[in-house]
CSV table of C-alpha atoms in Angstrom, one decimal:
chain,number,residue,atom,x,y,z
A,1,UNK,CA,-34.2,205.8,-77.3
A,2,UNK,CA,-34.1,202.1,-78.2
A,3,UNK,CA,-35.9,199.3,-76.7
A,4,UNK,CA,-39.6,200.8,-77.3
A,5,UNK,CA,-42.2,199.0,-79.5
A,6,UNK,CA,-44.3,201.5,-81.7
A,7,UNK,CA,-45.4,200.2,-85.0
A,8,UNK,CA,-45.8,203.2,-87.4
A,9,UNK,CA,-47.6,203.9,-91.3
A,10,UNK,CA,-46.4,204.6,-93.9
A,11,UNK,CA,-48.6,208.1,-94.9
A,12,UNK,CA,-49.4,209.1,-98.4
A,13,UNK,CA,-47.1,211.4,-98.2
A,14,UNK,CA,-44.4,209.2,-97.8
A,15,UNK,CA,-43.6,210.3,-93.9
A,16,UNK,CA,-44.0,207.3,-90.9
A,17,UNK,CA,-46.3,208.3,-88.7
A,18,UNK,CA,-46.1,206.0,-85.4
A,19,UNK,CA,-49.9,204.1,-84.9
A,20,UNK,CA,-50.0,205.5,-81.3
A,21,UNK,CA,-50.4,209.3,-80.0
A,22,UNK,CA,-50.7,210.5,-76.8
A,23,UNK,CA,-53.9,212.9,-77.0
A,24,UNK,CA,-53.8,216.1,-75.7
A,25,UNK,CA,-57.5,217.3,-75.7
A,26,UNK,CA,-59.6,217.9,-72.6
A,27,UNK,CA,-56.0,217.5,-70.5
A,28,UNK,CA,-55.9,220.5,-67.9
A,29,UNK,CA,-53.6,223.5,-67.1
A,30,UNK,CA,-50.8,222.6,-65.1
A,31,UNK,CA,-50.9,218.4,-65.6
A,32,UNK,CA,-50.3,218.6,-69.4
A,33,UNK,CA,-46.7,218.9,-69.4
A,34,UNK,CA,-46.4,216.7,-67.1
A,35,UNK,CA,-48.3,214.2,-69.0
A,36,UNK,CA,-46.4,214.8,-72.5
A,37,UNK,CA,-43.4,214.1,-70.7
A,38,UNK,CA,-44.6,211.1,-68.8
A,39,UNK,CA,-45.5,210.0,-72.6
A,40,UNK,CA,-42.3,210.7,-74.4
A,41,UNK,CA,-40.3,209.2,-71.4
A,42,UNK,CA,-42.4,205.7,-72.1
A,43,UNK,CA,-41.7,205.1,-75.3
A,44,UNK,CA,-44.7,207.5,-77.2
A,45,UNK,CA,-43.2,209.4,-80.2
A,46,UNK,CA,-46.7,210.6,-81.8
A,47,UNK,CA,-48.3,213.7,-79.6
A,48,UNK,CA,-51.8,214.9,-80.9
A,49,UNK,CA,-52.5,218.4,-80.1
A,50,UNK,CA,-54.4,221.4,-81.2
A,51,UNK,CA,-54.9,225.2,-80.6
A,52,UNK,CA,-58.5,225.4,-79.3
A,53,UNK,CA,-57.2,222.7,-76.7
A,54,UNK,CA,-55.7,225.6,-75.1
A,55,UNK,CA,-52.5,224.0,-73.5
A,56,UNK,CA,-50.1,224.1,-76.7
A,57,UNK,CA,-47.8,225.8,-75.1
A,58,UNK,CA,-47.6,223.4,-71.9
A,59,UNK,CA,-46.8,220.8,-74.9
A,60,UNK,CA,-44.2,222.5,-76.7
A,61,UNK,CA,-42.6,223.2,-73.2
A,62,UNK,CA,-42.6,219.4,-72.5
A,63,UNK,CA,-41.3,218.7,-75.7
A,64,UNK,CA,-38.2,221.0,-75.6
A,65,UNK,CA,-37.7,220.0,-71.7
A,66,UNK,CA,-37.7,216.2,-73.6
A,67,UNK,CA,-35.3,217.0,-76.4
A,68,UNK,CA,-33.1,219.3,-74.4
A,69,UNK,CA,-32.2,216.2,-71.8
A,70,UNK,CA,-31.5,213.8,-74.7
A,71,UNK,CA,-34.5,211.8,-74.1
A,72,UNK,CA,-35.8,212.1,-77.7
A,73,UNK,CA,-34.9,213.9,-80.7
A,74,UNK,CA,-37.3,216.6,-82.8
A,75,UNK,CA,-36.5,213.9,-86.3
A,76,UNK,CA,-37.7,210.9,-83.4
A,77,UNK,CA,-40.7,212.9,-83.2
A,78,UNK,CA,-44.6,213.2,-85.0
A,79,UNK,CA,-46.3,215.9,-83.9
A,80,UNK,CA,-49.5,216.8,-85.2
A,81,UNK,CA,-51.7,219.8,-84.7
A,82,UNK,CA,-55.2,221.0,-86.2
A,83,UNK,CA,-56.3,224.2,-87.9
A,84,UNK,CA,-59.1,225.9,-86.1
A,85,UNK,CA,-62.6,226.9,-88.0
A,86,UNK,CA,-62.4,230.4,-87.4
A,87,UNK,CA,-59.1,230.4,-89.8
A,88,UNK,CA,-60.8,228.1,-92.8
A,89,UNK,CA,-60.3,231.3,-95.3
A,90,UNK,CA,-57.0,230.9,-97.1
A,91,UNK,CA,-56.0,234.6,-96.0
A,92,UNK,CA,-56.1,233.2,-92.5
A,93,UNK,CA,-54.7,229.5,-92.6
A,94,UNK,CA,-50.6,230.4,-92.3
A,95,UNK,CA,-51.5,232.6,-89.1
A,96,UNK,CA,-53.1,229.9,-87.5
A,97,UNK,CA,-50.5,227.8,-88.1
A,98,UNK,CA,-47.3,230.3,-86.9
A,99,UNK,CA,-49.3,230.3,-83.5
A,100,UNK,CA,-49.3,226.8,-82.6
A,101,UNK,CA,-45.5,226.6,-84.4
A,102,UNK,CA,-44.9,229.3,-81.8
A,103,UNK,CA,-46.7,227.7,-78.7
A,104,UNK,CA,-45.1,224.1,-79.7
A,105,UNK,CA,-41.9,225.7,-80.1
A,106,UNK,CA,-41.0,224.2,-83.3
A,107,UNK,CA,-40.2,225.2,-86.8
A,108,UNK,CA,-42.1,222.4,-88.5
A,109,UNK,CA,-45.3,220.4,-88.0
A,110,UNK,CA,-44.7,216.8,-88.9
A,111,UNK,CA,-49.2,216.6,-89.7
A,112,UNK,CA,-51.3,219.4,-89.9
A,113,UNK,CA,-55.4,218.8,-90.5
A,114,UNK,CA,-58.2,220.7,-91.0
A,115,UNK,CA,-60.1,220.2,-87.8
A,116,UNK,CA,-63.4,220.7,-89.0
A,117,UNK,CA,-65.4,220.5,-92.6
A,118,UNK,CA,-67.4,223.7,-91.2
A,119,UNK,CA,-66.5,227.3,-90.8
A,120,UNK,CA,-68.4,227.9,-87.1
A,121,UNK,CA,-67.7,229.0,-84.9
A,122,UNK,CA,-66.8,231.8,-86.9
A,123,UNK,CA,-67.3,235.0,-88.3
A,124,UNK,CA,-64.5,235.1,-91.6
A,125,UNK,CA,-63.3,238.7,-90.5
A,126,UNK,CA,-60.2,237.7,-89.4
A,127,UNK,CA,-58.1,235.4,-88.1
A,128,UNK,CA,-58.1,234.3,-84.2
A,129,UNK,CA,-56.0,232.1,-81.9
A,130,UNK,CA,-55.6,230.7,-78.7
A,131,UNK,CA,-53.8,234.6,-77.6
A,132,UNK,CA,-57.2,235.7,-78.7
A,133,UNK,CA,-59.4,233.3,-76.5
A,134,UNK,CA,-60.2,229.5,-76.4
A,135,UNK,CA,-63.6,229.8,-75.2
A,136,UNK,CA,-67.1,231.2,-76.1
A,137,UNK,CA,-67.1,234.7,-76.3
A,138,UNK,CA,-68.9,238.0,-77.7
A,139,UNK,CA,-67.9,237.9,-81.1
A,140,UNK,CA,-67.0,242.0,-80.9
A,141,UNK,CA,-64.2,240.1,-78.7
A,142,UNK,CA,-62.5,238.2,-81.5
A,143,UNK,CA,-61.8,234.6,-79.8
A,144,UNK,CA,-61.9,231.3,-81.2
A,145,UNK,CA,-65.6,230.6,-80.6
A,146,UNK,CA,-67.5,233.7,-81.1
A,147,UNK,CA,-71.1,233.9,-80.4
A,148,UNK,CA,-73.8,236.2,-82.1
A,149,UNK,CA,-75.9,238.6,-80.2
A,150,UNK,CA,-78.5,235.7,-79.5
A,151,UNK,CA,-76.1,233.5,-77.8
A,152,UNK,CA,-75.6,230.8,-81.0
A,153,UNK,CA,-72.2,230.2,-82.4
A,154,UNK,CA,-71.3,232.8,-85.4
A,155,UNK,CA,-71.0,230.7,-88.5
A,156,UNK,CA,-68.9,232.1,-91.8
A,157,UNK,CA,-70.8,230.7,-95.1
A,158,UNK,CA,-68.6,232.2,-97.1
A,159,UNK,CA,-65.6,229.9,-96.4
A,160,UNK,CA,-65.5,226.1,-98.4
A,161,UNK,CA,-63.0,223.5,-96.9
A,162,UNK,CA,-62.4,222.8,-101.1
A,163,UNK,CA,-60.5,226.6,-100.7
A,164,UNK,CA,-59.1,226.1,-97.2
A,165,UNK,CA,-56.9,222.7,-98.4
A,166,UNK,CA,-55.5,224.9,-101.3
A,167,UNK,CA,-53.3,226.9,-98.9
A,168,UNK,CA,-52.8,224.0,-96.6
A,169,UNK,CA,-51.1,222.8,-99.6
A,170,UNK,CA,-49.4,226.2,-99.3
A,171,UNK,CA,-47.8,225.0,-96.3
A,172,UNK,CA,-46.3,222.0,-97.0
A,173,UNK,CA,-44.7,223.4,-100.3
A,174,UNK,CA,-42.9,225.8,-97.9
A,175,UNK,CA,-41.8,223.4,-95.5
A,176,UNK,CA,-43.9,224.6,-92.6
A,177,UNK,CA,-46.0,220.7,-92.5
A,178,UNK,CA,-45.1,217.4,-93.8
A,179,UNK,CA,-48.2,215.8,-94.5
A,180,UNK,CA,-51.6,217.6,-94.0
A,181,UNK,CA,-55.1,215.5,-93.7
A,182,UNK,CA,-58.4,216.0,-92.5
A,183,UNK,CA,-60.7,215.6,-89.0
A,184,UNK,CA,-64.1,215.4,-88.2
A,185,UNK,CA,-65.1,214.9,-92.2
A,186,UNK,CA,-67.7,212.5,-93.3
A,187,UNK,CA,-67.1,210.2,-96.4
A,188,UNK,CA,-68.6,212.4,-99.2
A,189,UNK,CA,-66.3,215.3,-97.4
A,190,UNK,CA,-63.1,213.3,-97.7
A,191,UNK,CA,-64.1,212.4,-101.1
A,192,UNK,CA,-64.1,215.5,-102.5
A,193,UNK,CA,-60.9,216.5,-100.8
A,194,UNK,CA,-59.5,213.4,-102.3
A,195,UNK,CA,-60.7,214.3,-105.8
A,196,UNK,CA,-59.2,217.8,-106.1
A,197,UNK,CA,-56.0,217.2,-103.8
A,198,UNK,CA,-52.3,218.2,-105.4
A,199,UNK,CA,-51.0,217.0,-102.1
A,200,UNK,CA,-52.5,214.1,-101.3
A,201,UNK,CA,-54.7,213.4,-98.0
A,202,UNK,CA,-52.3,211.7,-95.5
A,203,UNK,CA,-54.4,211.4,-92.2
A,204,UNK,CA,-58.1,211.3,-91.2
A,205,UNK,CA,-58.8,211.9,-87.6
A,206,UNK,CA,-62.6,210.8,-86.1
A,207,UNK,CA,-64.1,209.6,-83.5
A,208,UNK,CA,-64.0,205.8,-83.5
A,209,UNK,CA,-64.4,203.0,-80.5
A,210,UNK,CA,-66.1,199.8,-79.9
A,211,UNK,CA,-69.7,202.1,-79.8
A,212,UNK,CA,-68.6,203.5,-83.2
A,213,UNK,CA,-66.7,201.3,-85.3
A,214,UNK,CA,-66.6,203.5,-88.7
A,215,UNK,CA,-66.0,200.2,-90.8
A,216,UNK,CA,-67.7,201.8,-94.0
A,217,UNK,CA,-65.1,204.9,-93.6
A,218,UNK,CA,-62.2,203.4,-92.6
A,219,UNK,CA,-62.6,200.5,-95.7
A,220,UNK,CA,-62.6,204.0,-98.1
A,221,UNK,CA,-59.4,205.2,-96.2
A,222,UNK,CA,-57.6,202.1,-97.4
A,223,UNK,CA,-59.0,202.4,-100.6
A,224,UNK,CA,-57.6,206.2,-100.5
A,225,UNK,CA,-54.2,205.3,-98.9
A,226,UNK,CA,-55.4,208.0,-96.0
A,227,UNK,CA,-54.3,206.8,-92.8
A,228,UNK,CA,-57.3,206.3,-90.4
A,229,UNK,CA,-56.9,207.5,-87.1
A,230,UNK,CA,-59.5,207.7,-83.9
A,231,UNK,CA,-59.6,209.6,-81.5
A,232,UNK,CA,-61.7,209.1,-78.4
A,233,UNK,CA,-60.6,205.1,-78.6
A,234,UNK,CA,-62.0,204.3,-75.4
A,235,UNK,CA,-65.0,206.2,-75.5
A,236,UNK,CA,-65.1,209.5,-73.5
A,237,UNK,CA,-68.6,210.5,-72.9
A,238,UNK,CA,-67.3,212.1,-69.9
A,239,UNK,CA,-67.7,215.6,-71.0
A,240,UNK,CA,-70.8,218.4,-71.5
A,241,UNK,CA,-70.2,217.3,-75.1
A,242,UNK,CA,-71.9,214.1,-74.5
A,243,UNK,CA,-75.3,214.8,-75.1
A,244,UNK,CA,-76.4,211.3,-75.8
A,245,UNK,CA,-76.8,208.5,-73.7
A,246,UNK,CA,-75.3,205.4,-75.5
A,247,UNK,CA,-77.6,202.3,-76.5
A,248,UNK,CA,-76.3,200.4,-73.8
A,249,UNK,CA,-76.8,202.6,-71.1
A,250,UNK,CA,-72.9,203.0,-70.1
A,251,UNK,CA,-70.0,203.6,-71.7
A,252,UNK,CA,-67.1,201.3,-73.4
A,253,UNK,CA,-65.2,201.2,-70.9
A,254,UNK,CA,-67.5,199.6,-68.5
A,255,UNK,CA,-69.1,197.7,-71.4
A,256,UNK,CA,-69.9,193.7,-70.5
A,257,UNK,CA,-68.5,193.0,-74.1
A,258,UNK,CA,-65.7,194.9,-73.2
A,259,UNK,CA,-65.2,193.6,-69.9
A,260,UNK,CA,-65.0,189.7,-70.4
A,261,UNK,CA,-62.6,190.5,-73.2
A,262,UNK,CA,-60.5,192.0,-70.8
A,263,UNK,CA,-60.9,189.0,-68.2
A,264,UNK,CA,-60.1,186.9,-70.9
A,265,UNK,CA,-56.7,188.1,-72.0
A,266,UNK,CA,-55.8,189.7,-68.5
A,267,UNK,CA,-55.4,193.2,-69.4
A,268,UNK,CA,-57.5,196.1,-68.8
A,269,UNK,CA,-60.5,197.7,-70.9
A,270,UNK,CA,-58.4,200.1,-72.2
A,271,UNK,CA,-55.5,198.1,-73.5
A,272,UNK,CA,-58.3,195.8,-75.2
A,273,UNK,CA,-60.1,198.5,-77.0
A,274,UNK,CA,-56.6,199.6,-78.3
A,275,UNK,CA,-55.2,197.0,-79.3
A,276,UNK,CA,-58.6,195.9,-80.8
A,277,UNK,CA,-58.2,198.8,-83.4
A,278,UNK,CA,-54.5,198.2,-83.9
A,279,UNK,CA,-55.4,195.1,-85.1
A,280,UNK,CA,-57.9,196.2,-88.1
A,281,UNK,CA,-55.2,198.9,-88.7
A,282,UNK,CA,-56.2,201.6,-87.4
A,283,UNK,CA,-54.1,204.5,-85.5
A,284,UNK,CA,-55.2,205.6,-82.0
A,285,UNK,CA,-54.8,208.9,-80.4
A,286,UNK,CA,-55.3,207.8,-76.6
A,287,UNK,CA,-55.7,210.6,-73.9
A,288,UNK,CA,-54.8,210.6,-70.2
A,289,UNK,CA,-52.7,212.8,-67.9
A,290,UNK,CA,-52.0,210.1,-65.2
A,291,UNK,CA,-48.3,208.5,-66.0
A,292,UNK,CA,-49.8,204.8,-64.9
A,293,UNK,CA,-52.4,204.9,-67.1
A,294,UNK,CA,-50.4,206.5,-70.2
A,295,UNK,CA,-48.0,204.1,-69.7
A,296,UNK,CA,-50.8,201.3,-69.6
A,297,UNK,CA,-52.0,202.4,-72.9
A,298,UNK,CA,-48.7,202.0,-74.6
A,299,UNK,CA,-48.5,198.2,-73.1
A,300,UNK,CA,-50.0,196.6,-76.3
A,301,UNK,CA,-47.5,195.7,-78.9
A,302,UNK,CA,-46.1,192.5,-77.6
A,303,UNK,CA,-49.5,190.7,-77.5
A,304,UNK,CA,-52.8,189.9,-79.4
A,305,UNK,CA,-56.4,189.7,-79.5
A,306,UNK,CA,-57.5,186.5,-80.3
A,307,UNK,CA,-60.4,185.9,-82.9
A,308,UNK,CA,-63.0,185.4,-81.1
A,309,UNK,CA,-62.4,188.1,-79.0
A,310,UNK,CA,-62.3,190.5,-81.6
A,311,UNK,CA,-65.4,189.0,-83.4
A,312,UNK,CA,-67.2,190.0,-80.0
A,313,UNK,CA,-67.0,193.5,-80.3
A,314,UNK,CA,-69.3,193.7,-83.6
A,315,UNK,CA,-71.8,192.7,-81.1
A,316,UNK,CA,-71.6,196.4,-79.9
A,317,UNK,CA,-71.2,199.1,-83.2
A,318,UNK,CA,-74.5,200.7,-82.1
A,319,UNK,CA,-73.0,203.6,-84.3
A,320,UNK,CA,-73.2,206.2,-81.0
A,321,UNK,CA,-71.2,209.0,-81.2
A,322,UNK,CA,-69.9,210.9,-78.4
A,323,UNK,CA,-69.0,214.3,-80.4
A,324,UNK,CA,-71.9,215.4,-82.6
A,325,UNK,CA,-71.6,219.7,-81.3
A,326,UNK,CA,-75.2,220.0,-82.5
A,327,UNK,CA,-74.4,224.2,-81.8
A,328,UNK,CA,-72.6,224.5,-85.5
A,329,UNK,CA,-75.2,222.5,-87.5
A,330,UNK,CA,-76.4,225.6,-89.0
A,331,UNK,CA,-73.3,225.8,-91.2
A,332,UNK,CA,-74.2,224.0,-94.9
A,333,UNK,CA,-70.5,221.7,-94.2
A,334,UNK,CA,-71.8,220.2,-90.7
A,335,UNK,CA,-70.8,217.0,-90.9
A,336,UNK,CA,-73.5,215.1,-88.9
A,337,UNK,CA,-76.8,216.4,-90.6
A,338,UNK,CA,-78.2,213.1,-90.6
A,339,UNK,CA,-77.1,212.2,-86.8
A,340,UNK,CA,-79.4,214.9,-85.6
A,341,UNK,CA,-82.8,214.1,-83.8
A,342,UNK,CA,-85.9,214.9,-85.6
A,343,UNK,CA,-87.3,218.5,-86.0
A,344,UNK,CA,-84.0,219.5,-84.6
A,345,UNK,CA,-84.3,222.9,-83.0
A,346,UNK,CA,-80.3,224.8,-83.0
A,347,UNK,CA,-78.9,225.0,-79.5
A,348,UNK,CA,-77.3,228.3,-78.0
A,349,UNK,CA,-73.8,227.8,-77.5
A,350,UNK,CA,-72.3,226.7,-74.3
A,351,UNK,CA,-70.7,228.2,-71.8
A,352,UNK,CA,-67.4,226.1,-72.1
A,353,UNK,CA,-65.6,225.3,-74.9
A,354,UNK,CA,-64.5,222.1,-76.8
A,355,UNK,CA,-61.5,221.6,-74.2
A,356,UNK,CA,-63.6,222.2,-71.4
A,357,UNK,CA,-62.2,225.2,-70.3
A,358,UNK,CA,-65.0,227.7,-69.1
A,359,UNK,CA,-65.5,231.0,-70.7
């Protein structure tokens, strides 16, 4: 459809990739059609999804309802997905993938990324998916986030993310992906993915808002030509994942900062905190299942931040991040090591899972 405003990047893989996704994780059963459809039909062509999220197949529903009625077409369309930790091991990266191709109802993912450096939860005996379960169970039961005997997350030292991009390359040679990056990496990680790449690193997904402003990493994804993108742009800390309190004692959404900004200009936090990222180039994956606010979130292109108003939110980089899943920091590829308080003792799993669906 014409008449929407989405500026896009140009990936290193030479695919477009539009700056703004509709995310797709923590969105519940039975709203997240609805809200992939409410997206597509205002203008979003970039949907962020993944197979531990547990409602693939609600999105690849939406987006055949979408394509069927004219609305879109699949070439109009980026959709990216993210290959789980229990399928790291080369053996098991292709199966992985043929489920969410299945559950999105496509024959091609337009980005694919490992969603994690580390191989917990997992056990490396063989390959699980969402048909398996998205949610911590016995690991005799073979789901996506098996637990050991003791209650902690199984972890599988035997798999390196170095061997797990090999066969990601895999895909992409076959046509299965377009571009393939990385998520939840830290510098030295994406580094050494960088180094040793054939295909080059198109996309790196973290978590980056106005708490967390990633300056250092997203300065060596220019230098890289890896497309920076954040999710969790406004902040979430709304989940059992939060196990933090922030610096300031709320979250961005309700920050002061954050607030006059938005008085200023006359638009909502939200749309301040986007934009605010658009305009130091960087991609946003913004989640909501309401069709008000998804629409509200795409409401940013035809406007600006002005200077000062973006020089005000360096006042508040207190480096806080929402999403450090302290439970898999026994794997030697944890990202976070040095995020973790002192004397760290490892937590027993949870009983819900990254999507916050309960077991």
């Amino acid at each position: 459809m014409s008449g929407f405003i989405n500026p896009t990047v140009t990936l290193a893989s030479g695919h477009t990739m539009p700056m703004v996704a509709l995310g797709t994780w923590k969105a519940p059963p039975g709203v997240t059609g609805a809200a992939v459809e409410a997206a597509i039909k205002a203008g979003y062509r970039n949907i962020d999804a993944a197979n531990d999220y547990n409602n693939e197949p609600e999105v690849g529903a939406a987006i055949a309802k979408c394509i069927a009625e004219g609305v879109v077409t699949r070439d109009e369309l980026f959709v990216q997905a993210k290959l789980w930790n229990t399928n790291h091991r080369p053996e098991h990266v292709a199966a992985d993938l043929a489920q969410s191709l299945e559950d999105l109802r496509l024959d091609y993912l337009d980005s694919y990324v490992i969603h994690w450096p580390q191989a917990a939860p997992a056990t490396g005996r063989a390959p699980a998916t969402r048909l398996d379960g998205a949610y911590p169970a016995p690991e005799a039961e073979g789901s996506m986030f098996p637990v050991d005997g003791d209650g902690y997350f199984c972890s599988d030292g035997g798999s390196h993310y170095a061997e797990t991009w090999r066969a990601m390359e895999a895909l992409v040679d076959d046509g299965r992906c377009r571009s393939i990056g990385l998520s939840n990496f830290n510098r030295a990680q994406v580094a050494e993915v960088v180094a040793m790449a054939r295909v080059p690193v198109s996309v790196l997904q973290c978590e980056c808002h106005p708490y967390l402003q990633q300056k250092d990493l997203i300065d060596f994804c220019a230098t890289a030509k890896i497309a920076f993108q954040a999710f969790s742009p406004l902040g979430s800390g709304d989940t059992h994942l939060g196990v933090t309190a922030s610096p300031s004692g709320t979250i961005p959404l309700r920050d002061p900062t954050v607030l006059a900004v938005a008085a200023r200009t006359g638009k909502d936090a939200g749309q301040v905190m986007l934009r605010w990222n658009l305009q130091r180039g960087v991609c946003v994956v913004a989640k909501s299942v309401r069709p008000a606010r998804i629409a509200s979130n795409f409401a940013i292109f035809d406007w600006a931040l002005a200077p000062e108003d973006v020089a005000a939110f360096g006042a508040i980089n207190y480096g806080w991040r929402h999403l450090q899943w302290r439970e898999v920091s026994m794997h030697p590829d944890y990202p976070f090591p040095d995020e973790l308080p002192h004397k760290y003792a490892l937590e027993k799993a949870p009983l819900a899972s990254s999507s916050g669906t309960a077991a």
